[in-house]
XYZ file of C-alpha atoms in Angstrom:
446
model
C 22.758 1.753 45.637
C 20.929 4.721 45.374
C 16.784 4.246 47.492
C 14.228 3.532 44.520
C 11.692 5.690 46.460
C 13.796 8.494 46.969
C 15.256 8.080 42.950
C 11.313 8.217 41.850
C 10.209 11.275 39.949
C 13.345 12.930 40.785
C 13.719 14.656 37.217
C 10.173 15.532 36.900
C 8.183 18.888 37.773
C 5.791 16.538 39.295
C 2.647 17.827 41.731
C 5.312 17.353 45.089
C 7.570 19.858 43.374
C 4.706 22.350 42.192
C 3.511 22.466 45.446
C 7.058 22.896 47.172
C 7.858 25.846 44.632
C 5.082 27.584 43.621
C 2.963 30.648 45.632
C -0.477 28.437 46.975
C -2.636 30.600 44.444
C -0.616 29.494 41.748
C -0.268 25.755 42.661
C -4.373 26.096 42.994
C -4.830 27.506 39.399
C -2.048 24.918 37.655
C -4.192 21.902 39.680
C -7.166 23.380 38.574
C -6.125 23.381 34.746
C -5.481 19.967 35.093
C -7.972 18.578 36.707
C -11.138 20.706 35.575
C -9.184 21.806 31.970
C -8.806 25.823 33.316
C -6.981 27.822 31.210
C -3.647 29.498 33.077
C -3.564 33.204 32.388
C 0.268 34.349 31.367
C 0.837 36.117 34.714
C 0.545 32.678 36.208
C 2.549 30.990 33.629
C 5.027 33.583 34.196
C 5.478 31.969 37.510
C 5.106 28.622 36.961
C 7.682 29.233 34.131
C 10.307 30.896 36.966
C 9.962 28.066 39.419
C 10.144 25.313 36.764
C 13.313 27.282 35.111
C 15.246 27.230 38.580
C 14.349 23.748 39.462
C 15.726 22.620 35.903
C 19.105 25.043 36.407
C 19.749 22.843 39.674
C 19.141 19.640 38.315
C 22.230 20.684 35.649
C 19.362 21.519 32.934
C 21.047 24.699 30.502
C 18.217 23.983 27.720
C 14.551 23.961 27.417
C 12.473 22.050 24.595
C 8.840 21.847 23.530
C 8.878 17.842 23.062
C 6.045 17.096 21.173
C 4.829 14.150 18.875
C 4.323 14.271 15.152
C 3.412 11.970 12.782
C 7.371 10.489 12.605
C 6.485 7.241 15.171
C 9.305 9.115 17.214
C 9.326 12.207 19.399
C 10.820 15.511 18.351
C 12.429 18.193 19.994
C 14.177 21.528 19.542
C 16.805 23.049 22.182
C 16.803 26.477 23.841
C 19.272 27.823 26.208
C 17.938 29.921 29.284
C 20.150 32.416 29.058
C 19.448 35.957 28.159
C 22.221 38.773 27.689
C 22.672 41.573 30.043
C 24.193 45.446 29.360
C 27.437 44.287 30.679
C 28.042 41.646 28.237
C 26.998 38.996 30.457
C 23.674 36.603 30.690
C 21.255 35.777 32.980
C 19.303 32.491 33.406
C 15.981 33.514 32.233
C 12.576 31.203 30.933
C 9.269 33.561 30.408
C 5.508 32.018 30.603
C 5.158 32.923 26.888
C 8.369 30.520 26.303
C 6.173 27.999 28.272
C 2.811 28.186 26.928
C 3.899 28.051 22.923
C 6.683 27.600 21.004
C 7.082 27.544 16.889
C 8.451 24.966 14.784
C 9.209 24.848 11.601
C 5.778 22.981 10.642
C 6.418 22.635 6.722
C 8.934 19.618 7.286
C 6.741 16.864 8.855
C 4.460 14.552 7.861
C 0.807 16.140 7.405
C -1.241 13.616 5.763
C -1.247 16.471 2.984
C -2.943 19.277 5.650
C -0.242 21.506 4.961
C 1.746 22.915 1.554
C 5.232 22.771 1.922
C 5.277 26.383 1.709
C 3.067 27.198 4.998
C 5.544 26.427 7.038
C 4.226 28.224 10.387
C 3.052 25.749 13.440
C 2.777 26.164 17.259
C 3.650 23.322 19.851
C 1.713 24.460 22.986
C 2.197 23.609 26.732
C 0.351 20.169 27.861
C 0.307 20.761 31.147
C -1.341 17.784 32.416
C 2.181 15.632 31.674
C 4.638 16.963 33.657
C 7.919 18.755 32.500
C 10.910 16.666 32.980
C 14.708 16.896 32.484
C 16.354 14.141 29.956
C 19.990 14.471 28.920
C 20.404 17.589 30.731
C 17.291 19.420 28.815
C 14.429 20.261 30.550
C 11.223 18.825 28.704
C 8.113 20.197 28.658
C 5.417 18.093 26.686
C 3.734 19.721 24.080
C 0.520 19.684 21.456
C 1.528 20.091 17.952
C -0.412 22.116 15.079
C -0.421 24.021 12.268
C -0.880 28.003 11.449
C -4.789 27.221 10.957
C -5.373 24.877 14.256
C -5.109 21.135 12.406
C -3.601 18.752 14.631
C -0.408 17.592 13.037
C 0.740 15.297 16.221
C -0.389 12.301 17.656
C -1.668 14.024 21.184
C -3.854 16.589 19.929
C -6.626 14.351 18.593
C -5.727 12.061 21.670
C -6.466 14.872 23.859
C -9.411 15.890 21.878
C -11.040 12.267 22.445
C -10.115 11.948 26.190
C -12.654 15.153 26.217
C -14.875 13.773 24.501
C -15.341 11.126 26.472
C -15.144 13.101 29.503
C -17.813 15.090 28.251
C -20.156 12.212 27.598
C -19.276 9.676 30.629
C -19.999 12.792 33.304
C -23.559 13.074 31.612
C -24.054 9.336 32.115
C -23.027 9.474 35.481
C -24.582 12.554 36.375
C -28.192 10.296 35.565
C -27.139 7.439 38.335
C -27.366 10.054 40.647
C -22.980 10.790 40.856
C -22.188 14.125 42.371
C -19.032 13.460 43.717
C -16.627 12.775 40.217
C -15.354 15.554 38.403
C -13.795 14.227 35.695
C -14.021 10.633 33.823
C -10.490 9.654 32.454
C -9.225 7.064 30.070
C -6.493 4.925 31.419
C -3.961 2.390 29.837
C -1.223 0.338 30.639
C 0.907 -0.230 27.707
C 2.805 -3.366 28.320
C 6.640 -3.323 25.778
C 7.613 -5.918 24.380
C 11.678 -6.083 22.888
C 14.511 -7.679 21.382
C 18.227 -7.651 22.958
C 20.952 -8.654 20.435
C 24.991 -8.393 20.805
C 25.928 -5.295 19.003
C 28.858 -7.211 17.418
C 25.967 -9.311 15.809
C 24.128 -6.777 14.235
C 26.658 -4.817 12.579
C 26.772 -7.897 10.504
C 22.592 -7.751 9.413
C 22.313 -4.714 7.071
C 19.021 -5.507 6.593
C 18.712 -4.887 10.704
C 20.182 -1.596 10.556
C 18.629 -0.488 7.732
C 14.667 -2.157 8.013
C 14.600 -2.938 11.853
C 13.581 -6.489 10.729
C 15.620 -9.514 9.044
C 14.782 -9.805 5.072
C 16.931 -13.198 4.144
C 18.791 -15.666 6.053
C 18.895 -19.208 8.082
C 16.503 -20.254 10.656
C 17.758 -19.684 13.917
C 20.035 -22.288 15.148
C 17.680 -21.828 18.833
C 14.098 -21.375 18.223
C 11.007 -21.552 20.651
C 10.081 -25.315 19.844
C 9.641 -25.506 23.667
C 9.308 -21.983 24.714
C 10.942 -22.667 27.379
C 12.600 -19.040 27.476
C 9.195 -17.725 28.377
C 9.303 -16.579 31.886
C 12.707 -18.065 32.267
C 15.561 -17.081 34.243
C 17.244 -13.592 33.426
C 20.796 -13.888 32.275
C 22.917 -11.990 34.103
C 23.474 -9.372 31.591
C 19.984 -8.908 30.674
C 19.142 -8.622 34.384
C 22.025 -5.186 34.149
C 20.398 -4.134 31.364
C 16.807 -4.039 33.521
C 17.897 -3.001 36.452
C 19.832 0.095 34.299
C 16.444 0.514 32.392
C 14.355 0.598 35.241
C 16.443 3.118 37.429
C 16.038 5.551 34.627
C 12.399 5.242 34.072
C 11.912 5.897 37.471
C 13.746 8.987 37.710
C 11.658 9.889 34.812
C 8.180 9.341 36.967
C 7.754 5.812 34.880
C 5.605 3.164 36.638
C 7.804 0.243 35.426
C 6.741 -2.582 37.009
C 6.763 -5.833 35.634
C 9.991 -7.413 33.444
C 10.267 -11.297 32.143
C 11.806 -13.244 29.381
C 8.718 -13.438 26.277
C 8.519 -16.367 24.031
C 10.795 -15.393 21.240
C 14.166 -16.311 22.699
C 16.248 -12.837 23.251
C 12.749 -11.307 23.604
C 11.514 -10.251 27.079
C 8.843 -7.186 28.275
C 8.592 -4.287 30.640
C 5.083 -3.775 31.693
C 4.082 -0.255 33.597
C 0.957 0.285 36.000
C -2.101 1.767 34.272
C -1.804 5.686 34.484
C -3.687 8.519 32.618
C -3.913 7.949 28.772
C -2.355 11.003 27.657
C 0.645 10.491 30.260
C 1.006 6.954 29.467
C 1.769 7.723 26.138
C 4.269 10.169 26.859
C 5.786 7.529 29.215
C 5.909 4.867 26.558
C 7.442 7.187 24.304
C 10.323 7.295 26.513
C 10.362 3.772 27.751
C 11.161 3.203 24.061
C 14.132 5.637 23.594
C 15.346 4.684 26.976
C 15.606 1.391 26.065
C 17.332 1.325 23.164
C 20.056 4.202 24.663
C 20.817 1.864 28.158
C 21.468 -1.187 25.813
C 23.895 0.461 23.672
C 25.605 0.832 27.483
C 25.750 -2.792 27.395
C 26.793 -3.337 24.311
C 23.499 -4.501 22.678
C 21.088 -3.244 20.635
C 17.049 -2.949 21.048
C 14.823 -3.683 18.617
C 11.083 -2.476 18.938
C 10.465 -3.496 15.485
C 6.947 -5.547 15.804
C 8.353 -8.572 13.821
C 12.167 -8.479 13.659
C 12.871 -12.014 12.868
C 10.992 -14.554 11.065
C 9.779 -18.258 12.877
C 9.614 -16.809 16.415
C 7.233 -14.854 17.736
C 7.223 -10.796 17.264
C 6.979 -8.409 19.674
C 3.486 -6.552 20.669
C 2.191 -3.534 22.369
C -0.932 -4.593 24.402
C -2.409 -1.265 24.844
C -4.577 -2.542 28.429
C -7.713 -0.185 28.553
C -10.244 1.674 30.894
C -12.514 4.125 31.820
C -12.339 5.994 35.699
C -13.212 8.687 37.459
C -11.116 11.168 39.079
C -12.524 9.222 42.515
C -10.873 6.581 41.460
C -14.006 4.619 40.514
C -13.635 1.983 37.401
C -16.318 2.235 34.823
C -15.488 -1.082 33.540
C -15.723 -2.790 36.921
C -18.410 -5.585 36.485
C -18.397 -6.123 40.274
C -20.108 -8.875 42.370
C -23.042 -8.789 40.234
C -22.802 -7.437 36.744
C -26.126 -8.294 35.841
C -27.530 -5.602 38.249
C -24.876 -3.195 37.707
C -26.847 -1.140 35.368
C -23.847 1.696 35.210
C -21.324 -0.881 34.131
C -23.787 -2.651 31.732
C -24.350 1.043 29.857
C -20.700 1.602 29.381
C -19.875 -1.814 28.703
C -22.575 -1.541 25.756
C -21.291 1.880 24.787
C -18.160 0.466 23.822
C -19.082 -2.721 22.306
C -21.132 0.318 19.498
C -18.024 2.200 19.378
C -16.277 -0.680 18.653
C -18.655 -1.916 16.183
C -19.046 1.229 13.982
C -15.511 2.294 13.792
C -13.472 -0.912 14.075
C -12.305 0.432 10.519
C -10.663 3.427 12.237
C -9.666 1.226 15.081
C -7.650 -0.956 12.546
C -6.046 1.670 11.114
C -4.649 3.230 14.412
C -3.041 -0.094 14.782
C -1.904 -0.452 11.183
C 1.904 -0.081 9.779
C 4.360 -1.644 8.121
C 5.830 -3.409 11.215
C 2.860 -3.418 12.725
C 1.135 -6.301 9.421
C 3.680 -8.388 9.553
C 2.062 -9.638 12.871
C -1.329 -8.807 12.079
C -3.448 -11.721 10.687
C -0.438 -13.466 10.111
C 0.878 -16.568 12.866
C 0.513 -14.902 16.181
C -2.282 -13.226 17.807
C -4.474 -11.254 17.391
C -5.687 -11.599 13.786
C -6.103 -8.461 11.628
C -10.201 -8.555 12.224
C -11.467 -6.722 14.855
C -13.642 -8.361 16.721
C -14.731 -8.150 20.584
C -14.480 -11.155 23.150
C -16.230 -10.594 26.462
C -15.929 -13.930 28.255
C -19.146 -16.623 28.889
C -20.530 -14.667 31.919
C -21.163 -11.141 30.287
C -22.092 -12.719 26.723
C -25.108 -14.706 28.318
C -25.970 -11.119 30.569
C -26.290 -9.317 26.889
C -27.845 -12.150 25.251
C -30.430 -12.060 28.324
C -31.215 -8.787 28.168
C -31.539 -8.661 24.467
C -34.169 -11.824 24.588
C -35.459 -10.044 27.724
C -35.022 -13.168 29.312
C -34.580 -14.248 33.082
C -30.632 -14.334 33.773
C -29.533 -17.437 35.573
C -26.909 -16.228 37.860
C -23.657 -17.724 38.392
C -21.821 -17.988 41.900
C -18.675 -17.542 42.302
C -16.884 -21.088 42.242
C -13.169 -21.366 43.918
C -10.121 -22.375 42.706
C -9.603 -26.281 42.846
C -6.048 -27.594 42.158
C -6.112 -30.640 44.141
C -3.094 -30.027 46.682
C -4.949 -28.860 50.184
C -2.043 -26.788 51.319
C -2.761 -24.176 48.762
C -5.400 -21.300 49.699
C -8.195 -21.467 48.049
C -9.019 -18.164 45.889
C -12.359 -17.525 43.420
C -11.901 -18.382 39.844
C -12.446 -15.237 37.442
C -15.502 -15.015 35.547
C -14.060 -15.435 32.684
C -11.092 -16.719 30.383
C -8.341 -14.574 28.694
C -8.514 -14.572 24.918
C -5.310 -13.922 22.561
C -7.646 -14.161 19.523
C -9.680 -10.775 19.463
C -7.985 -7.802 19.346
C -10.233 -5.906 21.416
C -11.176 -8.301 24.808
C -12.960 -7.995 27.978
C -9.987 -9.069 30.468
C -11.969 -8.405 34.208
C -11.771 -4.512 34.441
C -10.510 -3.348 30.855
C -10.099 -4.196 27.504
């Protein structure tokens, strides 16, 4: 069995590798376009784009592909081969930086939310470079921004990108004012847990409406429902437990933080939950958690369904999209710490995004609206369709102080009591989870 930590990141252009492979100048300048947002200069993509090139020839990789994200729900990507012809009739293996930074699909044929005629048919997919390249099926992958011949965004990354600078922009001013010298950056972070469906293959060939809609349209209840949810967090069957193990193998060799994996409620439903990472490389990784999924259970002779609500009576399957705010020192913005009340930092972006929230919940609602994503929505599972904000008892009465400019009564910490004196003792958290707001205050996130 092959060592998980050795396994990790091994098809990915990751920092390790950059730094391994490139001159020192160059690794500086490709760190500092990451971290500070430089712009690389084409000499230095020329290099980057040699290095990366060779490390994807040895890894078995005889394409390149700008892999970007349009408005499909699905990635897209279009293959190049490296080589090059030479005077004697043969090839070379050669990549250039101007191959790198930008690359030109056919931008007529995707959905544009009616920014483009279907004549103008000129778009440009250029480099992201702060989500690593990385080699799937023998292609070497290098994430890309999408838009069209007059700059509009016609992915789901460029206005992404576009807001994680925006905030950036604003949380370093606010910082800057409690006297923070130190941070360089503020990111967004998320954690996007995956929830699924395994069925026998055998079985669904039978369901049209599966292959064709994702979901179930007619039929009988199913013979085992969750009357006693007792699959939730129940043992793994034996082939399930392949198909994870499978599953998370590949994720890691893709740089994936999967970390967490248990039965759900629904029975044949269970979830894959990563560690929080960067917003715009979380994203990216989800993207592939889901088409990894579905290809290692067609290995094991099922098939995945990520459709929100594939069957009716049990509960469907969500995408809890666990949020944050951080600088590049690794300090959370959303950390109420011992004593929120005088945490003045916290208490200004805490309030920042309860406005946000509160002036465009309609855009919020429409980011999370589709037509697999309303048949959950409002309906007999959490979270309803309204968006609305939960923030637990202790922060709600530290608001409503403030806002009555009233004294606060501060609340101690009180332990854990369960009654049985062999188990340690541990403090109870401020506050309770809540399944029926869309957009709640869980500790350190939202």
């Amino acid at each position: 069995m092959e060592n998980t930590k050795e396994i990790f990141g091994s098809k990915v252009f990751n920092d390790s590798v950059m730094k391994a492979r490139l001159p020192k100048d160059t690794y500086k300048q490709v760190k500092r376009a990451i971290d500070d947002g430089e712009r690389l200069d084409l000499a230095t993509a020329n290099v980057v784009a040699n290095a990366m090139k060779d490390w994807a020839v040895e890894n078995g990789a005889t394409h390149f592909t700008h892999w970007f994200q349009p408005m499909t729900g699905v990635t897209a990507e279009k293959h190049d081969s490296f080589i090059s012809p030479t005077p004697d009739g043969s090839i070379i293996m050669e990549f250039s930086g101007k191959e790198l930074v930008r690359g030109e699909p056919d931008a007529s044929s995707f959905p544009s939310g009616g920014l483009r005629a279907t004549f103008e048919a000129r778009g440009y997919t250029a480099w992201d470079p702060t989500s690593y390249a990385f080699i799937k099926d023998g292609i070497l992958c290098i994430p890309t921004a999408f838009c069209s011949y007059g700059g509009e965004a016609l992915d789901k990354k460029t206005p992404l990108l576009r807001s994680m600078e925006a905030i950036n922009r604003q949380a370093m001013r606010v910082i800057k004012l409690f006297g923070n010298t130190t941070a360089k950056s503020v990111k967004t972070t998320v954690g996007p847990e995956q929830e699924y469906f395994l069925i026998p293959k055998d079985l669904y060939d039978k369901r049209k409406d599966l292959i064709f809609t994702g979901r179930t349209l007619f039929g009988s209840k199913a013979p085992k429902g969750q009357e006693m949810e007792d699959h939730y967090f129940g043992a793994i069957k034996p082939k399930v437990q392949e198909f994870m193990k499978d599953l998370n193998d590949e994720l890691w060799k893709l740089g994936i933080l999967a970390k967490t994996e248990h039965n759900e409620v629904a029975p044949a439903q269970h979830e894959l939950a990563p560690i929080f990472t960067t917003t715009n490389i979380a994203t990216d990784h989800n993207q592939l958690t889901m088409e990894i999924m579905q290809k290692v259970a067609k290995k094991h002779g099922m098939v995945c369904l990520l459709h929100e609500k594939p069957f009716a009576g049990v509960n469907g399957s969500g995408k809890h999209n666990n949020w944050s705010i951080c600088t590049d020192t690794g300090i959370n913005l959303l950390e109420p710490g011992e004593t929120p009340y005088d945490n003045a930092q916290f208490l200004i972006f805490l309030t920042a995004v309860i406005k946000a929230v509160d002036e465009y919940q309609d855009l919020l609602r429409i980011s999370a609206s589709g037509a697999g994503n309303d048949h959950r929505l409002g309906a007999n599972e959490a979270p309803p369709a309204i968006v609305s904000m939960f923030l637990g008892d202790e922060l709600t009465e530290i608001l409503e102080a403030i806002e009555k400019d009233a004294s606060y009564d501060r609340k101690e910490k009180t332990q854990m009591k369960i009654g049985v004196h062999v188990i340690p003792k541990f403090p109870k958290d401020a506050t309770d989870r809540n399944r029926t707001s869309p957009f709640a205050f869980t500790g350190n996130k939202f």
